[in-house]
């Protein structure tokens, strides 16, 4: 699993930026989202190597 340096956040692909923003909003601010929305963003983060797969 890798990490994201927030100083280079703008250099990440837009899909990864959106997924990270969603993950932060969902985790910290308790944003309401459907299971499908969460899975879509989490899948992007898994593919980028930023999250461990939930179902390996």
PDB file of C-alpha atoms in Angstrom:
ATOM      1  CA  UNK A   1       0.000   0.000   0.000  1.00  0.00           C
ATOM      2  CA  UNK A   2       1.360   3.430  -0.911  1.00  0.00           C
ATOM      3  CA  UNK A   3       0.675   6.885   0.455  1.00  0.00           C
ATOM      4  CA  UNK A   4      -0.185  10.253  -1.060  1.00  0.00           C
ATOM      5  CA  UNK A   5       1.911  13.300  -0.325  1.00  0.00           C
ATOM      6  CA  UNK A   6      -0.677  16.055  -0.063  1.00  0.00           C
ATOM      7  CA  UNK A   7       1.914  18.517  -1.380  1.00  0.00           C
ATOM      8  CA  UNK A   8       1.683  16.674  -4.720  1.00  0.00           C
ATOM      9  CA  UNK A   9      -2.070  16.073  -4.550  1.00  0.00           C
ATOM     10  CA  UNK A  10      -2.675  18.097  -7.731  1.00  0.00           C
ATOM     11  CA  UNK A  11      -0.357  15.761  -9.637  1.00  0.00           C
ATOM     12  CA  UNK A  12      -2.645  12.782  -8.983  1.00  0.00           C
ATOM     13  CA  UNK A  13      -5.158  11.729 -11.652  1.00  0.00           C
ATOM     14  CA  UNK A  14      -8.533  13.433 -11.220  1.00  0.00           C
ATOM     15  CA  UNK A  15     -10.203  10.097 -10.390  1.00  0.00           C
ATOM     16  CA  UNK A  16      -7.794   9.596  -7.497  1.00  0.00           C
ATOM     17  CA  UNK A  17      -8.276  13.189  -6.320  1.00  0.00           C
ATOM     18  CA  UNK A  18     -12.060  12.736  -6.281  1.00  0.00           C
ATOM     19  CA  UNK A  19     -11.816   9.381  -4.513  1.00  0.00           C
ATOM     20  CA  UNK A  20      -9.502  10.806  -1.842  1.00  0.00           C
ATOM     21  CA  UNK A  21     -11.804  13.792  -1.334  1.00  0.00           C
ATOM     22  CA  UNK A  22     -14.774  11.438  -0.989  1.00  0.00           C
ATOM     23  CA  UNK A  23     -12.913   9.172   1.440  1.00  0.00           C
ATOM     24  CA  UNK A  24     -11.948  12.141   3.630  1.00  0.00           C
ATOM     25  CA  UNK A  25     -15.453  13.557   3.525  1.00  0.00           C
ATOM     26  CA  UNK A  26     -17.006  10.211   4.320  1.00  0.00           C
ATOM     27  CA  UNK A  27     -14.544   9.369   7.104  1.00  0.00           C
ATOM     28  CA  UNK A  28     -14.200  12.750   8.791  1.00  0.00           C
ATOM     29  CA  UNK A  29     -17.374  14.679   8.026  1.00  0.00           C
ATOM     30  CA  UNK A  30     -19.742  11.694   7.896  1.00  0.00           C
ATOM     31  CA  UNK A  31     -20.966  12.461   4.373  1.00  0.00           C
ATOM     32  CA  UNK A  32     -23.959  10.339   3.422  1.00  0.00           C
ATOM     33  CA  UNK A  33     -23.389   8.060   0.463  1.00  0.00           C
ATOM     34  CA  UNK A  34     -24.825   4.908  -1.021  1.00  0.00           C
ATOM     35  CA  UNK A  35     -22.939   1.635  -0.938  1.00  0.00           C
ATOM     36  CA  UNK A  36     -22.451   1.916  -4.708  1.00  0.00           C
ATOM     37  CA  UNK A  37     -20.874   5.368  -4.376  1.00  0.00           C
ATOM     38  CA  UNK A  38     -18.524   4.180  -1.641  1.00  0.00           C
ATOM     39  CA  UNK A  39     -17.543   1.079  -3.606  1.00  0.00           C
ATOM     40  CA  UNK A  40     -16.822   3.096  -6.758  1.00  0.00           C
ATOM     41  CA  UNK A  41     -14.482   5.485  -4.936  1.00  0.00           C
ATOM     42  CA  UNK A  42     -12.863   2.751  -2.873  1.00  0.00           C
ATOM     43  CA  UNK A  43     -12.208   0.735  -6.038  1.00  0.00           C
ATOM     44  CA  UNK A  44     -10.271   3.683  -7.492  1.00  0.00           C
ATOM     45  CA  UNK A  45      -8.196   3.925  -4.304  1.00  0.00           C
ATOM     46  CA  UNK A  46      -7.572   0.164  -4.308  1.00  0.00           C
ATOM     47  CA  UNK A  47      -6.411   0.286  -7.946  1.00  0.00           C
ATOM     48  CA  UNK A  48      -4.089   3.182  -7.109  1.00  0.00           C
ATOM     49  CA  UNK A  49      -2.652   1.125  -4.244  1.00  0.00           C
ATOM     50  CA  UNK A  50      -3.878   3.544  -1.587  1.00  0.00           C
ATOM     51  CA  UNK A  51      -6.281   1.132   0.154  1.00  0.00           C
ATOM     52  CA  UNK A  52      -6.018  -2.543   0.954  1.00  0.00           C
ATOM     53  CA  UNK A  53      -8.653  -4.559  -0.908  1.00  0.00           C
ATOM     54  CA  UNK A  54     -11.668  -5.340   1.287  1.00  0.00           C
ATOM     55  CA  UNK A  55     -12.251  -8.668  -0.494  1.00  0.00           C
ATOM     56  CA  UNK A  56      -8.868  -9.993  -1.669  1.00  0.00           C
TER      57      UNK A  56
END
